[in-house]
């Protein structure tokens, strides 16, 4: 089968299309024929070695979020049957590229997967697991009432955080990328501000969901003894105002993912795809993500 591996640490140029052995399903696993795999900033960070826990030694395969069809099941595995459509998240923080999702086939633990709801296509589904779970889990760290500022609300995690915060009853101030304010208003945010706004003037709010993250500048919007949740490590905040600083790193939760996928399929949560590219053009896909300016996620398609 074809797969994409990082042959060294570095930029997009380290990604190579290569022939890999087809995987076999062990007990508790199924082999998934990949139809779509989302390109995340975490994939780019992995190839440069700038990830929690330190760099992974090449060669390894990037890729967290996958959608496709089950082709075989391991001995005694009954969760899925061949032909079932599935979507899931490879917990790359533990697999560290063995496996990763940039391949034609992946042997996946059944706990990583949920059924793909009818009417939802592979490409859209592949944009959901990492982003939506991160947003949901991060919001569990903020007070259940009041107001919240979401940075990066036009991005994957920020977009889901905006929608889920609104569904939880929070008043949302959403910071959008330039010329992307209309999309964010469509998510329902009560107030939309641009990237050029001084965030100290956007508050005070009870909490900040810093999805970019930008650190101290975002914390300027939070009230004394409020909370700032960041999706990547940021420098410690000045503690004088009693602001609580939280780091949200993804924890895969199969039950949570199934619920979120159902909400997306029902139109209760929105996602968007900016561009699809073939798996064999993964290096160019990384270049497109690095260049910025995409309105939505870039998804690699297979077959």
Tab-separated table of C-alpha atoms in Angstrom:
chain	number	residue	atom	x	y	z
A	1	UNK	CA	0.000	0.000	0.000
A	2	UNK	CA	1.002	3.617	-0.366
A	3	UNK	CA	1.736	5.705	2.674
A	4	UNK	CA	3.414	8.980	3.544
A	5	UNK	CA	6.240	9.062	6.050
A	6	UNK	CA	8.460	11.737	7.502
A	7	UNK	CA	11.915	10.476	6.517
A	8	UNK	CA	13.637	13.113	8.673
A	9	UNK	CA	12.722	16.031	10.912
A	10	UNK	CA	12.073	19.230	9.021
A	11	UNK	CA	9.589	21.011	6.789
A	12	UNK	CA	7.211	19.640	4.165
A	13	UNK	CA	10.132	18.408	2.076
A	14	UNK	CA	10.740	15.531	4.540
A	15	UNK	CA	7.420	13.871	3.628
A	16	UNK	CA	7.883	11.004	1.208
A	17	UNK	CA	5.344	8.797	-0.543
A	18	UNK	CA	6.463	5.216	-0.128
A	19	UNK	CA	5.298	1.614	-0.335
A	20	UNK	CA	4.431	0.174	3.087
A	21	UNK	CA	3.325	-3.300	4.198
A	22	UNK	CA	-0.447	-3.684	4.391
A	23	UNK	CA	-1.488	-3.896	8.048
A	24	UNK	CA	-3.257	-6.861	9.631
A	25	UNK	CA	-5.836	-6.480	12.360
A	26	UNK	CA	-4.918	-7.839	15.790
A	27	UNK	CA	-7.583	-8.753	18.378
A	28	UNK	CA	-9.555	-5.620	19.193
A	29	UNK	CA	-8.609	-3.988	15.896
A	30	UNK	CA	-10.033	-3.468	12.428
A	31	UNK	CA	-8.268	-2.534	9.218
A	32	UNK	CA	-9.735	0.666	7.782
A	33	UNK	CA	-9.466	1.637	4.143
A	34	UNK	CA	-8.760	5.362	4.528
A	35	UNK	CA	-10.866	7.668	2.384
A	36	UNK	CA	-10.004	10.970	4.085
A	37	UNK	CA	-7.423	12.163	6.601
A	38	UNK	CA	-7.322	15.705	7.946
A	39	UNK	CA	-4.148	17.787	7.939
A	40	UNK	CA	-3.697	19.447	11.325
A	41	UNK	CA	-1.125	21.905	12.688
A	42	UNK	CA	-0.171	19.011	14.968
A	43	UNK	CA	1.028	17.105	11.887
A	44	UNK	CA	3.298	19.980	10.913
A	45	UNK	CA	4.584	20.198	14.483
A	46	UNK	CA	5.353	16.475	14.478
A	47	UNK	CA	7.526	16.708	11.374
A	48	UNK	CA	9.577	19.504	12.944
A	49	UNK	CA	9.795	17.739	16.312
A	50	UNK	CA	8.044	20.531	18.206
A	51	UNK	CA	5.520	18.431	20.104
A	52	UNK	CA	4.827	17.617	23.778
A	53	UNK	CA	7.011	14.758	24.895
A	54	UNK	CA	9.787	15.645	22.501
A	55	UNK	CA	10.400	14.738	18.869
A	56	UNK	CA	9.584	11.346	17.369
A	57	UNK	CA	12.515	9.732	15.632
A	58	UNK	CA	11.870	9.242	11.891
A	59	UNK	CA	10.581	7.500	9.961
A	60	UNK	CA	6.987	7.903	11.115
A	61	UNK	CA	3.596	8.604	9.608
A	62	UNK	CA	1.624	11.761	10.540
A	63	UNK	CA	-2.155	11.835	10.761
A	64	UNK	CA	-4.754	11.914	13.539
A	65	UNK	CA	-8.278	12.080	12.104
A	66	UNK	CA	-9.395	9.407	9.659
A	67	UNK	CA	-12.596	8.383	7.904
A	68	UNK	CA	-13.117	5.322	5.763
A	69	UNK	CA	-14.477	1.797	5.512
A	70	UNK	CA	-13.717	-1.329	7.513
A	71	UNK	CA	-12.190	-4.044	5.337
A	72	UNK	CA	-11.364	-6.690	7.953
A	73	UNK	CA	-11.587	-7.347	11.677
A	74	UNK	CA	-9.131	-8.998	14.026
A	75	UNK	CA	-9.800	-12.304	15.818
A	76	UNK	CA	-12.774	-12.031	18.164
A	77	UNK	CA	-13.455	-8.403	17.202
A	78	UNK	CA	-17.190	-7.758	16.861
A	79	UNK	CA	-17.565	-3.949	17.127
A	80	UNK	CA	-17.541	-3.437	13.341
A	81	UNK	CA	-18.081	-5.508	10.229
A	82	UNK	CA	-16.418	-5.239	6.817
A	83	UNK	CA	-18.106	-2.489	4.828
A	84	UNK	CA	-19.005	-0.360	7.875
A	85	UNK	CA	-18.280	3.341	7.448
A	86	UNK	CA	-16.264	4.695	10.357
A	87	UNK	CA	-14.614	7.873	11.557
A	88	UNK	CA	-12.139	8.237	14.352
A	89	UNK	CA	-9.017	9.663	15.866
A	90	UNK	CA	-5.701	7.903	16.031
A	91	UNK	CA	-4.316	8.943	19.452
A	92	UNK	CA	-1.075	10.135	17.922
A	93	UNK	CA	0.146	11.296	21.341
A	94	UNK	CA	0.519	7.593	22.196
A	95	UNK	CA	1.053	5.919	18.789
A	96	UNK	CA	3.593	8.602	17.775
A	97	UNK	CA	3.272	7.677	14.143
A	98	UNK	CA	2.976	3.906	14.452
A	99	UNK	CA	0.414	4.074	13.036
A	100	UNK	CA	-0.410	7.461	11.611
A	101	UNK	CA	-3.281	8.252	9.297
A	102	UNK	CA	-1.366	9.199	6.133
A	103	UNK	CA	-1.829	5.799	4.484
A	104	UNK	CA	-4.189	3.799	2.310
A	105	UNK	CA	-4.941	1.368	5.151
A	106	UNK	CA	-4.624	1.601	8.928
A	107	UNK	CA	-4.981	-1.079	11.607
A	108	UNK	CA	-7.013	0.817	14.220
A	109	UNK	CA	-8.123	-0.119	17.711
A	110	UNK	CA	-11.909	-0.224	17.733
A	111	UNK	CA	-11.890	2.213	20.670
A	112	UNK	CA	-10.503	4.845	18.297
A	113	UNK	CA	-13.525	4.617	15.988
A	114	UNK	CA	-17.236	5.344	15.898
A	115	UNK	CA	-19.807	4.697	13.163
A	116	UNK	CA	-19.947	7.403	10.509
A	117	UNK	CA	-23.521	8.746	10.571
A	118	UNK	CA	-25.582	8.364	7.422
A	119	UNK	CA	-25.572	11.429	5.221
A	120	UNK	CA	-22.168	12.667	6.396
A	121	UNK	CA	-19.364	12.377	3.846
A	122	UNK	CA	-15.866	11.106	4.590
A	123	UNK	CA	-14.134	14.434	3.976
A	124	UNK	CA	-16.338	16.498	6.309
A	125	UNK	CA	-16.242	13.776	8.960
A	126	UNK	CA	-12.443	13.767	9.003
A	127	UNK	CA	-12.383	17.399	10.172
A	128	UNK	CA	-14.253	16.681	13.405
A	129	UNK	CA	-12.568	14.324	15.930
A	130	UNK	CA	-9.466	16.178	17.126
A	131	UNK	CA	-10.926	19.678	16.826
A	132	UNK	CA	-14.340	19.053	18.343
A	133	UNK	CA	-13.111	16.905	21.217
A	134	UNK	CA	-10.418	19.448	22.105
A	135	UNK	CA	-13.017	22.227	22.138
A	136	UNK	CA	-15.479	20.257	24.262
A	137	UNK	CA	-12.869	19.166	26.778
A	138	UNK	CA	-11.372	22.652	27.035
A	139	UNK	CA	-14.769	24.186	27.747
A	140	UNK	CA	-15.200	21.806	30.677
A	141	UNK	CA	-12.437	23.814	32.394
A	142	UNK	CA	-14.348	27.128	32.351
A	143	UNK	CA	-17.264	28.319	34.521
A	144	UNK	CA	-20.641	27.059	33.232
A	145	UNK	CA	-22.132	30.554	33.026
A	146	UNK	CA	-21.105	34.049	32.004
A	147	UNK	CA	-19.005	35.197	29.069
A	148	UNK	CA	-16.074	33.807	27.132
A	149	UNK	CA	-13.636	35.109	24.534
A	150	UNK	CA	-12.628	32.566	21.869
A	151	UNK	CA	-9.479	33.344	19.906
A	152	UNK	CA	-9.087	31.733	16.509
A	153	UNK	CA	-12.833	31.250	16.226
A	154	UNK	CA	-12.647	30.906	12.450
A	155	UNK	CA	-10.307	27.918	12.838
A	156	UNK	CA	-11.075	24.274	13.519
A	157	UNK	CA	-10.854	24.119	17.327
A	158	UNK	CA	-12.013	27.722	17.795
A	159	UNK	CA	-15.028	27.242	15.549
A	160	UNK	CA	-16.217	24.247	17.533
A	161	UNK	CA	-15.446	26.030	20.823
A	162	UNK	CA	-17.590	28.970	19.720
A	163	UNK	CA	-20.533	26.745	18.845
A	164	UNK	CA	-20.271	24.520	21.922
A	165	UNK	CA	-19.937	27.525	24.243
A	166	UNK	CA	-23.123	28.983	22.778
A	167	UNK	CA	-24.930	25.674	23.225
A	168	UNK	CA	-23.775	25.687	26.860
A	169	UNK	CA	-25.391	29.089	27.407
A	170	UNK	CA	-22.267	31.240	27.475
A	171	UNK	CA	-22.106	34.677	25.898
A	172	UNK	CA	-19.390	34.431	23.247
A	173	UNK	CA	-17.016	37.125	22.046
A	174	UNK	CA	-15.361	35.548	19.005
A	175	UNK	CA	-12.125	36.728	17.429
A	176	UNK	CA	-12.119	36.024	13.696
A	177	UNK	CA	-9.437	36.078	11.046
A	178	UNK	CA	-9.463	38.988	8.611
A	179	UNK	CA	-12.338	38.718	6.117
A	180	UNK	CA	-13.728	35.672	7.948
A	181	UNK	CA	-16.069	37.543	10.276
A	182	UNK	CA	-19.162	36.509	8.319
A	183	UNK	CA	-18.496	32.814	8.874
A	184	UNK	CA	-18.074	33.351	12.608
A	185	UNK	CA	-21.247	35.444	12.834
A	186	UNK	CA	-22.996	32.535	11.155
A	187	UNK	CA	-21.918	30.325	14.048
A	188	UNK	CA	-24.014	32.523	16.333
A	189	UNK	CA	-21.448	34.481	18.336
A	190	UNK	CA	-23.012	37.487	20.051
A	191	UNK	CA	-19.973	39.644	19.302
A	192	UNK	CA	-17.336	39.208	16.593
A	193	UNK	CA	-14.045	41.090	16.656
A	194	UNK	CA	-11.141	41.104	14.212
A	195	UNK	CA	-7.585	39.898	14.718
A	196	UNK	CA	-6.393	43.527	14.860
A	197	UNK	CA	-8.418	44.409	17.975
A	198	UNK	CA	-6.538	44.937	21.239
A	199	UNK	CA	-8.021	42.098	23.304
A	200	UNK	CA	-7.656	44.127	26.495
A	201	UNK	CA	-10.592	46.171	25.167
A	202	UNK	CA	-12.713	43.067	24.460
A	203	UNK	CA	-13.383	42.235	28.090
A	204	UNK	CA	-13.694	41.746	30.831
A	205	UNK	CA	-14.915	38.197	30.250
A	206	UNK	CA	-15.067	35.358	32.712
A	207	UNK	CA	-12.963	33.036	30.599
A	208	UNK	CA	-10.779	32.909	27.515
A	209	UNK	CA	-10.532	29.898	25.221
A	210	UNK	CA	-7.207	30.622	23.543
A	211	UNK	CA	-7.375	28.356	20.503
A	212	UNK	CA	-4.527	29.958	18.544
A	213	UNK	CA	-2.992	30.366	21.256
A	214	UNK	CA	-1.567	33.859	21.748
A	215	UNK	CA	-0.945	33.827	25.506
A	216	UNK	CA	-0.636	37.021	27.549
A	217	UNK	CA	-2.440	39.226	25.009
A	218	UNK	CA	-5.528	37.015	25.206
A	219	UNK	CA	-5.356	36.871	28.991
A	220	UNK	CA	-5.685	40.663	29.065
A	221	UNK	CA	-9.384	40.224	28.312
A	222	UNK	CA	-10.162	38.012	31.301
A	223	UNK	CA	-11.453	39.393	34.572
A	224	UNK	CA	-9.614	39.003	37.875
A	225	UNK	CA	-9.687	35.372	39.067
A	226	UNK	CA	-10.955	34.269	35.670
A	227	UNK	CA	-9.583	31.359	33.642
A	228	UNK	CA	-7.579	31.090	30.421
A	229	UNK	CA	-7.578	27.760	28.570
A	230	UNK	CA	-4.878	27.315	25.905
A	231	UNK	CA	-4.557	24.494	23.395
A	232	UNK	CA	-0.750	24.503	23.385
A	233	UNK	CA	1.770	25.375	26.106
A	234	UNK	CA	2.149	29.128	26.629
A	235	UNK	CA	4.393	31.093	29.019
A	236	UNK	CA	3.091	31.471	32.591
A	237	UNK	CA	0.792	34.437	33.099
A	238	UNK	CA	1.492	37.206	35.565
A	239	UNK	CA	-0.248	35.817	38.667
A	240	UNK	CA	-1.127	39.126	40.346
A	241	UNK	CA	-4.798	39.075	39.250
A	242	UNK	CA	-5.394	35.481	40.290
A	243	UNK	CA	-6.102	34.311	36.749
A	244	UNK	CA	-6.105	30.527	36.468
A	245	UNK	CA	-4.158	29.124	33.509
A	246	UNK	CA	-5.165	25.741	32.044
A	247	UNK	CA	-3.628	23.668	29.258
A	248	UNK	CA	-6.004	21.544	27.199
A	249	UNK	CA	-4.340	18.607	25.461
A	250	UNK	CA	-6.605	16.141	23.688
A	251	UNK	CA	-7.826	12.973	25.409
A	252	UNK	CA	-9.658	10.613	23.095
A	253	UNK	CA	-13.169	9.839	24.352
A	254	UNK	CA	-15.131	7.432	22.170
A	255	UNK	CA	-18.514	8.229	23.716
A	256	UNK	CA	-17.925	11.968	23.394
A	257	UNK	CA	-16.838	11.593	19.765
A	258	UNK	CA	-19.965	9.618	18.886
A	259	UNK	CA	-22.131	12.366	20.333
A	260	UNK	CA	-20.256	15.118	18.531
A	261	UNK	CA	-20.439	13.267	15.208
A	262	UNK	CA	-24.188	12.954	15.697
A	263	UNK	CA	-24.480	16.698	16.248
A	264	UNK	CA	-22.497	17.424	13.082
A	265	UNK	CA	-24.622	14.991	11.068
A	266	UNK	CA	-27.786	16.624	12.409
A	267	UNK	CA	-26.596	20.105	11.454
A	268	UNK	CA	-26.329	21.209	15.076
A	269	UNK	CA	-22.576	21.771	14.739
A	270	UNK	CA	-20.932	23.133	11.615
A	271	UNK	CA	-17.562	22.315	10.102
A	272	UNK	CA	-15.985	23.380	6.845
A	273	UNK	CA	-13.471	22.158	4.326
A	274	UNK	CA	-11.253	24.620	2.483
A	275	UNK	CA	-9.516	22.217	0.139
A	276	UNK	CA	-8.962	18.553	-0.648
A	277	UNK	CA	-5.752	17.123	-2.091
A	278	UNK	CA	-4.647	13.568	-2.875
A	279	UNK	CA	-2.664	11.729	-0.222
A	280	UNK	CA	0.275	11.593	-2.625
A	281	UNK	CA	0.476	15.406	-2.456
A	282	UNK	CA	0.884	15.497	1.321
A	283	UNK	CA	4.068	17.588	1.147
A	284	UNK	CA	2.305	20.238	-0.936
A	285	UNK	CA	-0.633	20.085	1.470
A	286	UNK	CA	1.691	20.914	4.356
A	287	UNK	CA	3.042	23.829	2.347
A	288	UNK	CA	-0.497	25.134	1.831
A	289	UNK	CA	-1.246	24.937	5.549
A	290	UNK	CA	2.040	26.682	6.397
A	291	UNK	CA	1.226	29.470	3.943
A	292	UNK	CA	-1.975	30.238	5.873
A	293	UNK	CA	-5.138	31.863	4.613
A	294	UNK	CA	-7.213	28.689	4.283
A	295	UNK	CA	-10.890	29.081	5.173
A	296	UNK	CA	-11.499	25.698	6.735
A	297	UNK	CA	-9.538	22.479	6.949
A	298	UNK	CA	-7.367	20.829	4.323
A	299	UNK	CA	-8.187	17.141	3.888
A	300	UNK	CA	-6.153	14.490	2.084
A	301	UNK	CA	-8.238	12.037	0.083
A	302	UNK	CA	-7.367	8.461	-0.763
A	303	UNK	CA	-8.684	6.412	-3.690
